[in-house]
């Protein structure tokens, strides 16, 4: 079978190239529109700063988050402070610099979770603890650029729990005029990509019989157990 004339081959290649280029441009425009939406969705203020909740949850990743969680607990805005994603071997006193806190408050009210290694893990670890405690409301403390994905993950696993966003605002991340700061732009873009992936994954999980909440008991993701928590008031949780 003879090959088609060269001009025909060139036209076919050009059509394929044009289709691919159009697809890439279309996807790029959708991504850019979503990115602009995401930047606008990043919180710039703290809503309901004085509302009490059953618990305060701090997602590790910055000293300002821990300081804010400690301040909120000191103000009496929750019964417990849960710090998710703490390296094993780190004690409550060390983590919260007990010299700056009321030791009695730390002793009674601070719990560390040692399982989570990412935001999804934070949500699973916290959800198990919240349901064990019977809590109905919590306040999440994390960086403002990280808050949209945190709320997405937490609300998918705890739809019946009231969740209040309490962002902190790192000085080194510029949300306003982000385009002037390459580091901030790259960080926000990375968070946006993770947010899109988490949204798609959670949407797919809703098609399963138990939905997203199946992650709380495995088998693919192991739920935290009692021994995976520690607290300065721990007196042997095993018995």
mmCIF file of C-alpha atoms in Angstrom:
data_model
loop_
_atom_site.group_PDB
_atom_site.id
_atom_site.type_symbol
_atom_site.label_atom_id
_atom_site.label_comp_id
_atom_site.label_asym_id
_atom_site.label_seq_id
_atom_site.Cartn_x
_atom_site.Cartn_y
_atom_site.Cartn_z
ATOM 1 C CA UNK A 1 0.000 0.000 0.000
ATOM 2 C CA UNK A 2 1.548 3.279 -1.073
ATOM 3 C CA UNK A 3 1.996 6.125 1.372
ATOM 4 C CA UNK A 4 -0.240 9.176 1.000
ATOM 5 C CA UNK A 5 1.376 12.199 -0.582
ATOM 6 C CA UNK A 6 3.686 14.197 1.672
ATOM 7 C CA UNK A 7 1.310 17.150 1.731
ATOM 8 C CA UNK A 8 -1.460 14.904 3.089
ATOM 9 C CA UNK A 9 0.831 13.593 5.844
ATOM 10 C CA UNK A 10 1.800 17.130 6.760
ATOM 11 C CA UNK A 11 -1.838 18.200 6.965
ATOM 12 C CA UNK A 12 -2.617 15.261 9.245
ATOM 13 C CA UNK A 13 0.325 16.070 11.529
ATOM 14 C CA UNK A 14 -0.689 19.712 11.578
ATOM 15 C CA UNK A 15 -4.268 18.825 12.540
ATOM 16 C CA UNK A 16 -3.016 16.580 15.365
ATOM 17 C CA UNK A 17 -0.644 19.299 16.549
ATOM 18 C CA UNK A 18 -3.392 21.911 16.403
ATOM 19 C CA UNK A 19 -5.757 19.677 18.385
ATOM 20 C CA UNK A 20 -3.089 19.015 21.019
ATOM 21 C CA UNK A 21 -2.187 22.689 21.273
ATOM 22 C CA UNK A 22 -5.845 23.711 21.557
ATOM 23 C CA UNK A 23 -6.379 21.118 24.285
ATOM 24 C CA UNK A 24 -3.357 22.347 26.236
ATOM 25 C CA UNK A 25 -4.456 25.971 25.924
ATOM 26 C CA UNK A 26 -7.996 25.078 27.014
ATOM 27 C CA UNK A 27 -6.734 23.130 30.046
ATOM 28 C CA UNK A 28 -4.346 25.963 30.884
ATOM 29 C CA UNK A 29 -7.160 28.512 30.834
ATOM 30 C CA UNK A 30 -9.305 26.329 33.086
ATOM 31 C CA UNK A 31 -6.368 25.861 35.491
ATOM 32 C CA UNK A 32 -5.667 29.616 35.524
ATOM 33 C CA UNK A 33 -9.317 30.451 36.203
ATOM 34 C CA UNK A 34 -9.381 27.941 39.041
ATOM 35 C CA UNK A 35 -6.143 29.311 40.429
ATOM 36 C CA UNK A 36 -7.561 32.865 40.513
ATOM 37 C CA UNK A 37 -10.641 31.523 42.294
ATOM 38 C CA UNK A 38 -8.442 29.666 44.785
ATOM 39 C CA UNK A 39 -6.416 32.783 45.623
ATOM 40 C CA UNK A 40 -9.655 34.662 46.252
ATOM 41 C CA UNK A 41 -10.903 31.753 48.411
ATOM 42 C CA UNK A 42 -7.889 31.913 50.739
ATOM 43 C CA UNK A 43 -9.165 33.540 53.966
ATOM 44 C CA UNK A 44 -7.862 36.980 54.876
ATOM 45 C CA UNK A 45 -9.579 37.275 58.259
ATOM 46 C CA UNK A 46 -10.685 35.039 61.131
ATOM 47 C CA UNK A 47 -14.441 34.527 61.224
ATOM 48 C CA UNK A 48 -16.146 34.062 64.587
ATOM 49 C CA UNK A 49 -12.933 34.635 66.576
ATOM 50 C CA UNK A 50 -14.758 34.483 69.917
ATOM 51 C CA UNK A 51 -17.021 31.491 69.321
ATOM 52 C CA UNK A 52 -16.385 28.571 71.674
ATOM 53 C CA UNK A 53 -15.936 25.069 70.299
ATOM 54 C CA UNK A 54 -15.422 21.676 71.905
ATOM 55 C CA UNK A 55 -11.865 21.462 70.606
ATOM 56 C CA UNK A 56 -9.104 23.419 68.910
ATOM 57 C CA UNK A 57 -7.083 21.511 66.314
ATOM 58 C CA UNK A 58 -3.633 22.724 65.294
ATOM 59 C CA UNK A 59 -2.029 21.259 62.188
ATOM 60 C CA UNK A 60 1.721 21.233 62.682
ATOM 61 C CA UNK A 61 3.874 23.068 60.184
ATOM 62 C CA UNK A 62 4.661 26.455 61.685
ATOM 63 C CA UNK A 63 5.413 27.936 65.097
ATOM 64 C CA UNK A 64 2.754 30.612 64.684
ATOM 65 C CA UNK A 65 0.100 27.898 64.502
ATOM 66 C CA UNK A 66 1.121 26.432 67.856
ATOM 67 C CA UNK A 67 1.312 29.867 69.464
ATOM 68 C CA UNK A 68 -2.167 30.707 68.230
ATOM 69 C CA UNK A 69 -3.585 27.390 69.406
ATOM 70 C CA UNK A 70 -2.082 27.914 72.848
ATOM 71 C CA UNK A 71 -3.477 31.456 72.980
ATOM 72 C CA UNK A 72 -6.977 30.256 72.063
ATOM 73 C CA UNK A 73 -6.858 27.522 74.707
ATOM 74 C CA UNK A 74 -5.691 30.033 77.322
ATOM 75 C CA UNK A 75 -8.668 32.231 76.435
ATOM 76 C CA UNK A 76 -10.966 29.323 77.256
ATOM 77 C CA UNK A 77 -12.381 28.980 73.750
ATOM 78 C CA UNK A 78 -12.339 25.165 73.868
ATOM 79 C CA UNK A 79 -12.130 22.208 76.240
ATOM 80 C CA UNK A 80 -9.158 20.591 74.512
ATOM 81 C CA UNK A 81 -6.260 21.467 72.226
ATOM 82 C CA UNK A 82 -5.388 18.681 69.768
ATOM 83 C CA UNK A 83 -2.101 18.975 67.861
ATOM 84 C CA UNK A 84 -2.086 16.733 64.801
ATOM 85 C CA UNK A 85 0.956 15.351 63.028
ATOM 86 C CA UNK A 86 3.548 15.516 65.814
ATOM 87 C CA UNK A 87 6.786 13.552 65.491
ATOM 88 C CA UNK A 88 7.002 10.703 67.959
ATOM 89 C CA UNK A 89 9.127 11.496 70.990
ATOM 90 C CA UNK A 90 8.066 15.152 71.098
ATOM 91 C CA UNK A 91 6.451 15.969 74.417
ATOM 92 C CA UNK A 92 3.679 18.460 75.084
ATOM 93 C CA UNK A 93 5.851 20.626 77.313
ATOM 94 C CA UNK A 94 8.561 20.845 74.657
ATOM 95 C CA UNK A 95 6.121 21.530 71.840
ATOM 96 C CA UNK A 96 4.229 24.292 73.574
ATOM 97 C CA UNK A 97 7.140 25.791 75.535
ATOM 98 C CA UNK A 98 5.420 25.198 78.845
ATOM 99 C CA UNK A 99 7.368 28.025 80.451
ATOM 100 C CA UNK A 100 5.120 30.395 78.522
ATOM 101 C CA UNK A 101 1.924 28.557 79.387
ATOM 102 C CA UNK A 102 -0.081 27.690 82.461
ATOM 103 C CA UNK A 103 1.218 24.188 83.366
ATOM 104 C CA UNK A 104 -2.178 23.211 84.766
ATOM 105 C CA UNK A 105 -3.874 24.083 81.476
ATOM 106 C CA UNK A 106 -1.309 22.132 79.493
ATOM 107 C CA UNK A 107 -1.599 19.168 81.859
ATOM 108 C CA UNK A 108 -5.355 18.852 81.531
ATOM 109 C CA UNK A 109 -6.179 19.933 78.052
ATOM 110 C CA UNK A 110 -3.483 19.238 75.438
ATOM 111 C CA UNK A 111 -3.374 16.056 73.336
ATOM 112 C CA UNK A 112 -0.850 15.159 70.628
ATOM 113 C CA UNK A 113 -1.547 12.986 67.599
ATOM 114 C CA UNK A 114 1.449 11.118 66.206
ATOM 115 C CA UNK A 115 0.085 9.395 63.105
ATOM 116 C CA UNK A 116 -0.594 12.071 60.470
ATOM 117 C CA UNK A 117 2.033 12.786 57.844
ATOM 118 C CA UNK A 118 -0.042 14.989 55.528
ATOM 119 C CA UNK A 119 -3.301 16.926 55.434
ATOM 120 C CA UNK A 120 -5.377 13.856 54.655
ATOM 121 C CA UNK A 121 -3.739 12.128 57.597
ATOM 122 C CA UNK A 122 -4.471 15.145 59.805
ATOM 123 C CA UNK A 123 -8.161 14.844 58.939
ATOM 124 C CA UNK A 124 -8.288 11.081 59.611
ATOM 125 C CA UNK A 125 -6.340 11.358 62.860
ATOM 126 C CA UNK A 126 -8.485 14.231 64.095
ATOM 127 C CA UNK A 127 -11.777 12.626 63.057
ATOM 128 C CA UNK A 128 -11.026 9.450 65.005
ATOM 129 C CA UNK A 129 -10.153 11.483 68.099
ATOM 130 C CA UNK A 130 -13.166 13.799 67.756
ATOM 131 C CA UNK A 131 -15.609 10.903 67.497
ATOM 132 C CA UNK A 132 -13.952 9.084 70.394
ATOM 133 C CA UNK A 133 -14.409 12.196 72.531
ATOM 134 C CA UNK A 134 -17.958 12.804 71.318
ATOM 135 C CA UNK A 135 -17.179 16.371 70.257
ATOM 136 C CA UNK A 136 -19.543 18.264 67.965
ATOM 137 C CA UNK A 137 -17.514 21.342 67.068
ATOM 138 C CA UNK A 138 -13.902 22.250 66.473
ATOM 139 C CA UNK A 139 -11.723 25.125 65.348
ATOM 140 C CA UNK A 140 -8.933 24.419 62.848
ATOM 141 C CA UNK A 141 -5.725 26.426 63.161
ATOM 142 C CA UNK A 142 -3.441 26.347 60.133
ATOM 143 C CA UNK A 143 -1.876 28.716 57.615
ATOM 144 C CA UNK A 144 -4.286 30.728 55.490
ATOM 145 C CA UNK A 145 -3.015 29.298 52.176
ATOM 146 C CA UNK A 146 -3.462 25.767 53.590
ATOM 147 C CA UNK A 147 -6.946 26.366 54.996
ATOM 148 C CA UNK A 148 -9.078 25.591 51.882
ATOM 149 C CA UNK A 149 -7.623 22.091 51.503
ATOM 150 C CA UNK A 150 -7.799 21.485 55.251
ATOM 151 C CA UNK A 151 -11.499 22.380 55.347
ATOM 152 C CA UNK A 152 -12.136 20.167 52.325
ATOM 153 C CA UNK A 153 -10.514 17.141 53.967
ATOM 154 C CA UNK A 154 -11.949 17.712 57.445
ATOM 155 C CA UNK A 155 -15.514 18.367 56.299
ATOM 156 C CA UNK A 156 -15.529 15.311 54.049
ATOM 157 C CA UNK A 157 -14.760 13.076 57.061
ATOM 158 C CA UNK A 158 -16.786 14.974 59.676
ATOM 159 C CA UNK A 159 -19.901 16.295 57.922
ATOM 160 C CA UNK A 160 -21.839 16.302 61.188
ATOM 161 C CA UNK A 161 -19.240 18.342 63.104
ATOM 162 C CA UNK A 162 -19.250 22.136 63.075
ATOM 163 C CA UNK A 163 -15.855 23.293 61.837
ATOM 164 C CA UNK A 164 -14.618 26.861 62.204
ATOM 165 C CA UNK A 165 -11.639 28.059 60.191
ATOM 166 C CA UNK A 166 -9.022 29.941 62.172
ATOM 167 C CA UNK A 167 -6.205 30.847 59.766
ATOM 168 C CA UNK A 168 -2.854 32.277 60.755
ATOM 169 C CA UNK A 169 -1.007 34.551 58.370
ATOM 170 C CA UNK A 170 2.685 33.737 57.827
ATOM 171 C CA UNK A 171 4.734 36.839 57.053
ATOM 172 C CA UNK A 172 6.698 35.078 54.325
ATOM 173 C CA UNK A 173 3.624 34.171 52.241
ATOM 174 C CA UNK A 174 2.174 37.115 50.325
ATOM 175 C CA UNK A 175 -1.426 36.564 49.299
ATOM 176 C CA UNK A 176 -2.026 40.149 48.201
ATOM 177 C CA UNK A 177 0.053 40.941 45.112
ATOM 178 C CA UNK A 178 1.159 37.295 45.003
ATOM 179 C CA UNK A 179 2.338 37.709 41.403
ATOM 180 C CA UNK A 180 5.164 39.942 42.610
ATOM 181 C CA UNK A 181 6.617 37.191 44.827
ATOM 182 C CA UNK A 182 7.737 34.024 42.974
ATOM 183 C CA UNK A 183 8.067 32.006 46.180
ATOM 184 C CA UNK A 184 4.517 32.803 47.270
ATOM 185 C CA UNK A 185 3.191 32.166 43.767
ATOM 186 C CA UNK A 186 4.830 28.738 43.639
ATOM 187 C CA UNK A 187 3.548 27.816 47.108
ATOM 188 C CA UNK A 188 -0.026 28.869 46.348
ATOM 189 C CA UNK A 189 0.049 27.085 42.985
ATOM 190 C CA UNK A 190 1.254 23.909 44.697
ATOM 191 C CA UNK A 191 -1.540 24.151 47.256
ATOM 192 C CA UNK A 192 -4.077 24.732 44.493
ATOM 193 C CA UNK A 193 -2.904 21.605 42.638
ATOM 194 C CA UNK A 194 -3.200 19.577 45.851
ATOM 195 C CA UNK A 195 -6.662 21.036 46.443
ATOM 196 C CA UNK A 196 -7.804 19.983 42.955
ATOM 197 C CA UNK A 197 -6.418 16.466 43.466
ATOM 198 C CA UNK A 198 -8.095 16.169 46.885
ATOM 199 C CA UNK A 199 -11.400 17.374 45.433
ATOM 200 C CA UNK A 200 -11.286 14.786 42.654
ATOM 201 C CA UNK A 201 -10.291 11.987 45.044
ATOM 202 C CA UNK A 202 -13.034 12.847 47.550
ATOM 203 C CA UNK A 203 -15.608 13.028 44.756
ATOM 204 C CA UNK A 204 -14.627 9.545 43.606
ATOM 205 C CA UNK A 205 -14.743 8.256 47.183
ATOM 206 C CA UNK A 206 -18.346 9.439 47.572
ATOM 207 C CA UNK A 207 -19.310 6.765 45.056
ATOM 208 C CA UNK A 208 -18.186 4.050 47.456
ATOM 209 C CA UNK A 209 -20.771 2.505 49.832
ATOM 210 C CA UNK A 210 -19.264 4.134 52.948
ATOM 211 C CA UNK A 211 -17.992 7.194 51.121
ATOM 212 C CA UNK A 212 -15.015 9.096 52.497
ATOM 213 C CA UNK A 213 -15.595 7.885 56.045
ATOM 214 C CA UNK A 214 -14.393 4.375 55.174
ATOM 215 C CA UNK A 215 -10.870 5.797 55.650
ATOM 216 C CA UNK A 216 -11.565 6.010 59.385
ATOM 217 C CA UNK A 217 -11.402 2.239 59.699
ATOM 218 C CA UNK A 218 -9.254 1.048 56.766
ATOM 219 C CA UNK A 219 -8.261 -1.318 55.330
ATOM 220 C CA UNK A 220 -6.115 0.821 53.038
ATOM 221 C CA UNK A 221 -5.633 3.619 55.555
ATOM 222 C CA UNK A 222 -5.059 2.581 59.153
ATOM 223 C CA UNK A 223 -7.042 4.605 61.645
ATOM 224 C CA UNK A 224 -5.167 5.901 64.692
ATOM 225 C CA UNK A 225 -5.390 3.839 67.846
ATOM 226 C CA UNK A 226 -5.392 4.935 71.492
ATOM 227 C CA UNK A 227 -1.626 4.532 71.790
ATOM 228 C CA UNK A 228 -1.097 6.938 68.910
ATOM 229 C CA UNK A 229 -2.058 9.860 71.143
ATOM 230 C CA UNK A 230 -0.120 11.374 74.016
ATOM 231 C CA UNK A 231 -0.740 14.112 76.530
ATOM 232 C CA UNK A 232 1.036 15.659 79.470
ATOM 233 C CA UNK A 233 -1.788 14.341 81.664
ATOM 234 C CA UNK A 234 -1.522 10.806 80.275
ATOM 235 C CA UNK A 235 -1.635 8.213 83.021
ATOM 236 C CA UNK A 236 -1.540 5.127 80.835
ATOM 237 C CA UNK A 237 -4.192 5.096 78.210
ATOM 238 C CA UNK A 238 -3.965 1.364 77.823
ATOM 239 C CA UNK A 239 -5.581 0.713 81.123
#
